[in-house]
Tab-separated table of N, CA and C in Angstrom:
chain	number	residue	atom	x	y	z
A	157	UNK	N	119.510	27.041	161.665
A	157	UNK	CA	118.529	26.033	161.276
A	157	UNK	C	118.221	26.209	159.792
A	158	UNK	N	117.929	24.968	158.880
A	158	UNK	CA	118.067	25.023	157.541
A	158	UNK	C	116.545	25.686	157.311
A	159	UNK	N	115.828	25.955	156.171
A	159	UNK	CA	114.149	26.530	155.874
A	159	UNK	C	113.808	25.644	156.186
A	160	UNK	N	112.460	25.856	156.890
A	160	UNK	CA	111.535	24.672	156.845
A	160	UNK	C	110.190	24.327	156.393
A	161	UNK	N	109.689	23.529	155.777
A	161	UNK	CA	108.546	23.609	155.146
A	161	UNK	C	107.412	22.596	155.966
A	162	UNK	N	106.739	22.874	155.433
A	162	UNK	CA	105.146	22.521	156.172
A	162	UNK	C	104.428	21.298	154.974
A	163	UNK	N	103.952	20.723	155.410
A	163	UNK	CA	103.031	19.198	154.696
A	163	UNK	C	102.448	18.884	155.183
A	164	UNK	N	101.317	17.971	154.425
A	164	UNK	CA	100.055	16.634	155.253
A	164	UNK	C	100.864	15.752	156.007
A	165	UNK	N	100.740	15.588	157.228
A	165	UNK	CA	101.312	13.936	158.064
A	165	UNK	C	101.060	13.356	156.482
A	166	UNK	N	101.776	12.492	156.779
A	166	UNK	CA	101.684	10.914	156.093
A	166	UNK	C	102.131	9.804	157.019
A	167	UNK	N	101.736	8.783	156.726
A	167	UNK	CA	101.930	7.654	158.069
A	167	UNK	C	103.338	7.244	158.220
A	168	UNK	N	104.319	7.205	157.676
A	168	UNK	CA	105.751	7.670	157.639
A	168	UNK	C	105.984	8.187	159.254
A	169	UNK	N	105.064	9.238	159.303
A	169	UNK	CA	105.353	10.628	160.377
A	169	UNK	C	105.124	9.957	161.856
A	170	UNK	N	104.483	9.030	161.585
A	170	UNK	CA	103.777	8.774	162.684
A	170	UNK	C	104.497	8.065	164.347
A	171	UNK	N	105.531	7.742	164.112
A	171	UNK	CA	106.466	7.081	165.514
A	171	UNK	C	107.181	8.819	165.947
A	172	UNK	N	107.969	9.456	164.714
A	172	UNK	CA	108.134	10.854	165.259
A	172	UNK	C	107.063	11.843	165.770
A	173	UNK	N	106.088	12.156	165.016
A	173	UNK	CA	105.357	12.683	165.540
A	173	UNK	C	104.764	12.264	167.440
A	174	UNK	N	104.699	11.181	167.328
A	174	UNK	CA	104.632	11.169	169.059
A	174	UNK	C	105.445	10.819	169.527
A	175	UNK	N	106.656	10.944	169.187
A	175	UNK	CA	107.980	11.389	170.259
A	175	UNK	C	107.822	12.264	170.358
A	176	UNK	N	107.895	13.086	169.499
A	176	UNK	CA	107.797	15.027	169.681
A	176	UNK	C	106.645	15.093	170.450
A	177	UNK	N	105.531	14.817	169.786
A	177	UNK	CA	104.541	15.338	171.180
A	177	UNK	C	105.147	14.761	173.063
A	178	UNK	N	105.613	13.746	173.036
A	178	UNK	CA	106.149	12.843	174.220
A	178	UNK	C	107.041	13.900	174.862
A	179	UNK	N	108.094	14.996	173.750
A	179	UNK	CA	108.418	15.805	174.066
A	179	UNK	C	108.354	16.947	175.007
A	180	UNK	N	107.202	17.618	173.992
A	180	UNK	CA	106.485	18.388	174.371
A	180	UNK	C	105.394	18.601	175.608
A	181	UNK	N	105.543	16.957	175.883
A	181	UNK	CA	104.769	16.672	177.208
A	181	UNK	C	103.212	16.972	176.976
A	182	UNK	N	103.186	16.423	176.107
A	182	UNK	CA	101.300	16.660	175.652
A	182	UNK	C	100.829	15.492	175.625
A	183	UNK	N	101.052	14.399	175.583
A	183	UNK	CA	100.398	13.204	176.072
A	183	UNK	C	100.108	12.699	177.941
A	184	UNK	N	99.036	12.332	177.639
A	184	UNK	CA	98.255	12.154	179.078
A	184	UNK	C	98.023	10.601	179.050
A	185	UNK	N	97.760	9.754	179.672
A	185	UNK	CA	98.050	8.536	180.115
A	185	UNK	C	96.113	8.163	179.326
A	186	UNK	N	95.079	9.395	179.451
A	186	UNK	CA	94.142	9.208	178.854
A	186	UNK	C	93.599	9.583	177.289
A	187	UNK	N	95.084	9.456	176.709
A	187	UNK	CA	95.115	9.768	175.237
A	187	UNK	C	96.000	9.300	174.581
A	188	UNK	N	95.344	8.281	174.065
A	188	UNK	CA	96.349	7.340	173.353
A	188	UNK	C	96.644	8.009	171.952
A	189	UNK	N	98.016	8.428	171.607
A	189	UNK	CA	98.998	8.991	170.833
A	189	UNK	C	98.257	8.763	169.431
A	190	UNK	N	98.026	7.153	169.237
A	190	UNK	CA	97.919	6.532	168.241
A	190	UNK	C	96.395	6.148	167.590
A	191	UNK	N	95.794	6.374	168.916
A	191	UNK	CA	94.729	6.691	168.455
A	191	UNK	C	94.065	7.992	168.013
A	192	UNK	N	94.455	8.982	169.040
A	192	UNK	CA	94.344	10.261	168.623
A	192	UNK	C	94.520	10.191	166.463
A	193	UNK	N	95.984	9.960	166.705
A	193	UNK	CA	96.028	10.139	164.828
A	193	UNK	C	95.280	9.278	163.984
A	194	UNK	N	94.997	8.325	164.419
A	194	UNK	CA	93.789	7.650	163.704
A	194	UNK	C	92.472	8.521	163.151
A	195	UNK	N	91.936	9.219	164.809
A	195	UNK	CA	90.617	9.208	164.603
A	195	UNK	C	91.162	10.490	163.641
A	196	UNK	N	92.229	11.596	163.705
A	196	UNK	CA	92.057	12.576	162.774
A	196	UNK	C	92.353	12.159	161.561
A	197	UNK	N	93.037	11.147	161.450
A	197	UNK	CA	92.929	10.787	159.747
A	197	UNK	C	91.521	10.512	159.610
A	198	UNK	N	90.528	9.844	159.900
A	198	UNK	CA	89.195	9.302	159.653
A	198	UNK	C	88.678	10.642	159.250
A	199	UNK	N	88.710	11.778	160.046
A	199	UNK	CA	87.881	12.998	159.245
A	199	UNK	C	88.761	13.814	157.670
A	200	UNK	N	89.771	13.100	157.717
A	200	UNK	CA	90.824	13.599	156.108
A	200	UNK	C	90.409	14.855	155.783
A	201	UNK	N	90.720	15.966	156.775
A	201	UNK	CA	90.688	16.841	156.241
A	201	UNK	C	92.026	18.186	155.772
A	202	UNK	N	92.878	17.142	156.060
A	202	UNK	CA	94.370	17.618	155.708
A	202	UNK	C	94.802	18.727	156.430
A	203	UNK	N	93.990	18.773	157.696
A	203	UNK	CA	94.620	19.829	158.265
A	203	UNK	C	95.730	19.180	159.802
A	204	UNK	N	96.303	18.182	159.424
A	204	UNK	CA	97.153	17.701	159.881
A	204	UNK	C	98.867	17.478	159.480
A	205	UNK	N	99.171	18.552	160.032
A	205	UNK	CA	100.659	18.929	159.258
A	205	UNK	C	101.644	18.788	159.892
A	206	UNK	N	102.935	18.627	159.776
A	206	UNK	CA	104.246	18.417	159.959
A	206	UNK	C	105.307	19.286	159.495
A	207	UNK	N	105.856	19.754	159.949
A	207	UNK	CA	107.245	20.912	159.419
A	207	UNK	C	108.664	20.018	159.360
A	208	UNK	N	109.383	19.731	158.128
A	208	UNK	CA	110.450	19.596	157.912
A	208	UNK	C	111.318	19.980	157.895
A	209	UNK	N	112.666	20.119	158.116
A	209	UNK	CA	114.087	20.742	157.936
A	209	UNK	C	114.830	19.813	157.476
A	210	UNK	N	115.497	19.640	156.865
A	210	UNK	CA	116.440	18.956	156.213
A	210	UNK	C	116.097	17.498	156.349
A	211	UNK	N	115.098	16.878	155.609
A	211	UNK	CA	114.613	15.989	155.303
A	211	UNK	C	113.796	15.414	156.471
A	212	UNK	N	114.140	15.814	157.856
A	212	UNK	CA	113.961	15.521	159.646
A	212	UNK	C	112.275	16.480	160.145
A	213	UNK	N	111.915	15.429	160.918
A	213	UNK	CA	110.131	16.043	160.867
A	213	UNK	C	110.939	17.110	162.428
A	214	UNK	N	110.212	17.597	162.543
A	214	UNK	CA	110.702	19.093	163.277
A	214	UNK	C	109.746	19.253	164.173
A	215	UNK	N	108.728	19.601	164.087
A	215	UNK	CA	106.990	19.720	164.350
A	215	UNK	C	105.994	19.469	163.639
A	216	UNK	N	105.075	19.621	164.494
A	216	UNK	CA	103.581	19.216	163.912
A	216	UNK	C	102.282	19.678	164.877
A	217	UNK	N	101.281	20.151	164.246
A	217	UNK	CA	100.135	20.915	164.511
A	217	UNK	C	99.040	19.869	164.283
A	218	UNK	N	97.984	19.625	164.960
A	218	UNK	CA	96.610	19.468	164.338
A	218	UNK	C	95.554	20.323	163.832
A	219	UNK	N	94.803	20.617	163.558
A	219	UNK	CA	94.104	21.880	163.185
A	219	UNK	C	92.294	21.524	162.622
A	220	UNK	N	91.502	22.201	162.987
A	220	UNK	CA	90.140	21.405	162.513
A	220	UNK	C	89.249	22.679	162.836
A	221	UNK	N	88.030	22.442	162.116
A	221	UNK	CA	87.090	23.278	162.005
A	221	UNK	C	85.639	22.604	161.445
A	222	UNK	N	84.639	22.945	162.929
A	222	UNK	CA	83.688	22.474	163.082
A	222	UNK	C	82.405	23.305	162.343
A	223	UNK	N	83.007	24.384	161.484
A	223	UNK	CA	81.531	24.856	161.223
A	223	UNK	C	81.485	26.581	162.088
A	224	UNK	N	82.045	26.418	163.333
A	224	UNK	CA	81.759	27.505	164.250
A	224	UNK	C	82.797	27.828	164.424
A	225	UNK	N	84.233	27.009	165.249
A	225	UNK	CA	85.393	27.458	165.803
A	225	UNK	C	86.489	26.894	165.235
A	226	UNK	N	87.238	27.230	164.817
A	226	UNK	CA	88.653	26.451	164.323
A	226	UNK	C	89.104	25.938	165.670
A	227	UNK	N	90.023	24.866	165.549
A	227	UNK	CA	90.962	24.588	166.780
A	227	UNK	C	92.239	23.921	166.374
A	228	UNK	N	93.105	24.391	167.581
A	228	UNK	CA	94.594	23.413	167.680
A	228	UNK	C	94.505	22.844	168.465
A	229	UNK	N	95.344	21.855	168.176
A	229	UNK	CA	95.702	21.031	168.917
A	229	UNK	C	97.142	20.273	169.035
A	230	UNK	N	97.551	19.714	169.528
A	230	UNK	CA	98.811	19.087	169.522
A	230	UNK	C	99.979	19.709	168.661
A	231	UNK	N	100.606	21.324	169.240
A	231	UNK	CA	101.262	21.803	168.611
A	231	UNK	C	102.674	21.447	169.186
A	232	UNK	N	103.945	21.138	168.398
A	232	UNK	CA	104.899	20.388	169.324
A	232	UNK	C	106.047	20.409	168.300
A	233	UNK	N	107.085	21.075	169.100
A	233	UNK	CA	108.114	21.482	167.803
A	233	UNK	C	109.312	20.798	169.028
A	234	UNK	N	110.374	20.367	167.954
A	234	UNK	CA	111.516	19.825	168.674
A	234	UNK	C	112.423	20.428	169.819
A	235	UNK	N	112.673	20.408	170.705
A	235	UNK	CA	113.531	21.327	171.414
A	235	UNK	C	114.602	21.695	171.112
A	236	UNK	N	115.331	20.961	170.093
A	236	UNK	CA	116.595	21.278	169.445
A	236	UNK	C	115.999	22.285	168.253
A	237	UNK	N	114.793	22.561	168.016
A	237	UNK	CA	114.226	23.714	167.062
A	237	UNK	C	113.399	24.965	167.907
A	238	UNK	N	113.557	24.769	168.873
A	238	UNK	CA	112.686	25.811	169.796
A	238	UNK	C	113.344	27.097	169.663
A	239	UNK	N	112.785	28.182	169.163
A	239	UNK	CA	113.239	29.163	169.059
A	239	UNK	C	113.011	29.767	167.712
A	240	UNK	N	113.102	29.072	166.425
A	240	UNK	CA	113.599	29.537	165.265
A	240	UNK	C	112.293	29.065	164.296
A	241	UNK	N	111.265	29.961	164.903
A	241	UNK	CA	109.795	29.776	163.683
A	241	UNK	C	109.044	28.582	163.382
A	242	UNK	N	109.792	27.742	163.585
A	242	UNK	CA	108.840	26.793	163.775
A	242	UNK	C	107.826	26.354	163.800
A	243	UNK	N	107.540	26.793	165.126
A	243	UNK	CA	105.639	27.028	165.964
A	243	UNK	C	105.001	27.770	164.682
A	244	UNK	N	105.548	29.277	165.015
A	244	UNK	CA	104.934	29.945	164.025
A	244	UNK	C	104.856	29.723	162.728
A	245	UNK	N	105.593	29.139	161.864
A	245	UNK	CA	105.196	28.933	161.242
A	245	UNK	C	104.065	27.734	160.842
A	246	UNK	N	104.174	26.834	161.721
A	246	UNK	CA	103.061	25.298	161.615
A	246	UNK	C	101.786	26.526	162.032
A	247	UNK	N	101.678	27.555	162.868
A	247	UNK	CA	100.605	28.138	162.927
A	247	UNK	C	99.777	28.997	162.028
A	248	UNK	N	100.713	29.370	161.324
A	248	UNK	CA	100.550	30.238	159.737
A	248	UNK	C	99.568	29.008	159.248
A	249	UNK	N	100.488	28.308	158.654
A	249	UNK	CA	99.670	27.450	157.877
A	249	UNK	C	98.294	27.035	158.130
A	250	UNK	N	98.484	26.668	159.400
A	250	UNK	CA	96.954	26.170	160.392
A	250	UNK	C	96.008	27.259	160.034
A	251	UNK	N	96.344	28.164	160.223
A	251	UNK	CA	95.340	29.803	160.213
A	251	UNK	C	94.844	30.017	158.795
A	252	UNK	N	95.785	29.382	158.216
A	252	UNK	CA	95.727	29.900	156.564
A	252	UNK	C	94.581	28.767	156.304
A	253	UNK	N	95.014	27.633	156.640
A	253	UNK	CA	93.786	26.413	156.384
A	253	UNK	C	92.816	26.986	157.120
A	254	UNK	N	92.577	27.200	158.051
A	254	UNK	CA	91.377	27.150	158.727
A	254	UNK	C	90.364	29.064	158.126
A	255	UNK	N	91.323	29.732	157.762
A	255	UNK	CA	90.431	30.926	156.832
A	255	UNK	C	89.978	30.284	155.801
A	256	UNK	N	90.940	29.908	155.097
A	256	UNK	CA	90.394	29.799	153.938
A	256	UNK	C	88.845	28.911	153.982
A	257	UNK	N	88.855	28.335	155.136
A	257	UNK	CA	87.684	27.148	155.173
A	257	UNK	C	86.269	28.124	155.697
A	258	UNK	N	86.898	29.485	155.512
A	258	UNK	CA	85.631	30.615	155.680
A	258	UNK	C	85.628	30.859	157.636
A	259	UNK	N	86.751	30.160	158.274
A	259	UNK	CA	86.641	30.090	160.143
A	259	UNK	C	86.950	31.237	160.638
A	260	UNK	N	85.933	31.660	161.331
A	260	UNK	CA	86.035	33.096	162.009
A	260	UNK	C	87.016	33.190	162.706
A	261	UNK	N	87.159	31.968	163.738
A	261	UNK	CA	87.835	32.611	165.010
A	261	UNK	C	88.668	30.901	165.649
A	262	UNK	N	89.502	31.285	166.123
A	262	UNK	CA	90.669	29.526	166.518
A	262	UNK	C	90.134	30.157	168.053
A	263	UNK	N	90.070	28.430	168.136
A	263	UNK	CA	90.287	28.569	169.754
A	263	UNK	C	91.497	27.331	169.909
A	264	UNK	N	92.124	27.208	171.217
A	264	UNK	CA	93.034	26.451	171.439
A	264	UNK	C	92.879	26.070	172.983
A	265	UNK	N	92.822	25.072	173.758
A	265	UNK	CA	93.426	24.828	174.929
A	265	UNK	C	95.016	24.986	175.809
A	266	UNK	N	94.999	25.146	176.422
A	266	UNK	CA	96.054	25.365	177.220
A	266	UNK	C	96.665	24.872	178.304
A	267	UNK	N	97.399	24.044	179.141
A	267	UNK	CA	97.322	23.535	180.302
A	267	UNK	C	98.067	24.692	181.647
A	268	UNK	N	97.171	25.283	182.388
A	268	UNK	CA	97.202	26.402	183.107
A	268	UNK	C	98.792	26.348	183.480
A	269	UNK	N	99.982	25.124	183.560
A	269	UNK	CA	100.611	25.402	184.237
A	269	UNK	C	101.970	25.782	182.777
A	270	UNK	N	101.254	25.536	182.384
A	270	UNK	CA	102.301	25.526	180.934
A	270	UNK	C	102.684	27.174	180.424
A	271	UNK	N	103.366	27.740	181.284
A	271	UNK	CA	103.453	29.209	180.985
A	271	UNK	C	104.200	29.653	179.735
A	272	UNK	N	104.924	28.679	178.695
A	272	UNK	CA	105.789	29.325	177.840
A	272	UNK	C	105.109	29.000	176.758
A	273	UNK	N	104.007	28.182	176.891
A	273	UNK	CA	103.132	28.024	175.700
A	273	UNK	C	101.910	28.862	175.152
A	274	UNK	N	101.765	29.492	177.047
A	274	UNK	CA	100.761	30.839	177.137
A	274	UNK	C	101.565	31.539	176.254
A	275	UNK	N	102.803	32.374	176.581
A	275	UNK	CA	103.469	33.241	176.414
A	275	UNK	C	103.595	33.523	174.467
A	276	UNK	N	103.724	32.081	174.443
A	276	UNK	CA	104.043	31.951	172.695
A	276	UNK	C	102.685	32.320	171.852
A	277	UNK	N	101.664	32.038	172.460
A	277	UNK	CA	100.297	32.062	171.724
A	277	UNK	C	100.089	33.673	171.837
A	278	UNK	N	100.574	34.008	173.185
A	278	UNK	CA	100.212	35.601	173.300
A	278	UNK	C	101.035	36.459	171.902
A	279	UNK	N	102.369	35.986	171.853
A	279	UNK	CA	102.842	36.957	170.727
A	279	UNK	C	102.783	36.159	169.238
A	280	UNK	N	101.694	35.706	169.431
A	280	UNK	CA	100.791	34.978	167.920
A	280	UNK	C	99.591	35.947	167.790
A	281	UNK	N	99.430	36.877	168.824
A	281	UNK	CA	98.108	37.134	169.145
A	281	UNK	C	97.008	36.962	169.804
A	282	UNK	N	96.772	36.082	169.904
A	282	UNK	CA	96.109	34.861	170.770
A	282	UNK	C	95.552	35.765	172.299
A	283	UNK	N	94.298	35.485	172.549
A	283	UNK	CA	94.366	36.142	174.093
A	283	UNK	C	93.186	35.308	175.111
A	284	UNK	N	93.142	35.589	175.855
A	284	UNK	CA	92.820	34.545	176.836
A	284	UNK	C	91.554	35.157	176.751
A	285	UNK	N	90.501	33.932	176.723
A	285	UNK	CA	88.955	33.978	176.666
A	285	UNK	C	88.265	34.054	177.811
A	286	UNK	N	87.775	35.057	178.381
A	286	UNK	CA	86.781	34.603	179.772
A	286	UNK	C	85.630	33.439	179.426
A	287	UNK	N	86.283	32.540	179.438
A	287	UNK	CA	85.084	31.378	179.327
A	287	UNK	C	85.962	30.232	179.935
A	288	UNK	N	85.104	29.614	180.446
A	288	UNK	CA	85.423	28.005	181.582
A	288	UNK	C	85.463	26.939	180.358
A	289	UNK	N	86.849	26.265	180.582
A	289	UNK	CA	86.339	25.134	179.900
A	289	UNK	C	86.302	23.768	180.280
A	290	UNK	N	85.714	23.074	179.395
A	290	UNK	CA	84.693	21.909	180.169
A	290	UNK	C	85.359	20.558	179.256
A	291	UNK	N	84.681	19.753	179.767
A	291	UNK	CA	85.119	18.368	178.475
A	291	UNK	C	84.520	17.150	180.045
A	292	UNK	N	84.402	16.212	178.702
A	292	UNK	CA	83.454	15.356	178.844
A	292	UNK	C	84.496	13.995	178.020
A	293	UNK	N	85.050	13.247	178.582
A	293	UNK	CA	85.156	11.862	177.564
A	293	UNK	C	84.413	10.873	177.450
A	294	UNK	N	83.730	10.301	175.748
A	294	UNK	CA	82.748	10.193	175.612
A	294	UNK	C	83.426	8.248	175.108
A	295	UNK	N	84.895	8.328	175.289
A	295	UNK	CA	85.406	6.928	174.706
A	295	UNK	C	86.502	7.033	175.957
A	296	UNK	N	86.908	5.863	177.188
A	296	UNK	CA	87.552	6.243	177.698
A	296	UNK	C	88.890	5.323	176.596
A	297	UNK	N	90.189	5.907	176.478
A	297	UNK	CA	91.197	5.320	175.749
A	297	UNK	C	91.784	4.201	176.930
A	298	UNK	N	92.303	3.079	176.567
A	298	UNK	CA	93.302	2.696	177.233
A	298	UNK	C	94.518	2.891	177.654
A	299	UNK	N	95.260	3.264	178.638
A	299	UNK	CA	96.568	4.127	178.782
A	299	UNK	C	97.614	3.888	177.969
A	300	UNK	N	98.178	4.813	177.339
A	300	UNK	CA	99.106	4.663	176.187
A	300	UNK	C	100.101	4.153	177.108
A	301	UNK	N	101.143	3.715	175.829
A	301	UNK	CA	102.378	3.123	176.449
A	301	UNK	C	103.825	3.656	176.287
């Protein structure tokens, strides 16, 4: 695999980027793709990135910080790139944004059945929180297409 580098989405990104997530199987019928990237452009806080390889978007991370907790979200690297830094590296960067923004501590979600995504976060470091988590949708989306 050629180096790959890390950038802001730009709207360019935006039909790949949710294939890859489509990929990655991170879209839910109650999260519209396209809206999702909307509402994170509206907060512009550039912590919405994309990894390139030879001119070709590869992956992409979301990343944000409320003051208290950093978070990821929608981390999703190509399967024809699975293996070769990738992740880790879109996570570097994320970590690096989200210190520098003074953030103690990332939290991330997980979907319990998704064991190789556990596995990957574990040798990031990453460790599983005794705490329940909860959520509430406060806009229901219309089912993506």
């Amino acid at each position: 695999m050629p180096s790959v580098s890390v950038r802001r989405f730009v709207e360019r990104d935006r039909e790949r980027v949710i294939e890859l997530w489509h990929l990655a199987d991170l879209v839910r019928p109650w999260n519209d793709p396209h809206k999702d990237i909307d509402r994170k452009l509206s907060v512009a806080d550039g912590m919405f990135l994309v990894a390139t390889a030879d001119g070709a978007t590869v992956g992409t991370v979301m990343a944000g910080y409320d003051g208290h907790r950093g978070w990821i979200n929608y981390l999703a690297v190509d399967p024809g790139c699975r293996e070769a830094g990738v992740g880790r590296t879109l996570m570097e960067h994320a970590e690096r944004a989200l210190h520098d923004l003074g953030c103690p501590k990332v939290n991330l979600q997980i979907r319990t059945d998704n064991v190789a995504a556990t596995e990957f976060y574990r040798r990031l470091g990453y460790q599983t929180d005794e705490v329940v988590s909860m959520g509430k949708r406060l806009v229901i989306d219309e089912p993506a297409e």
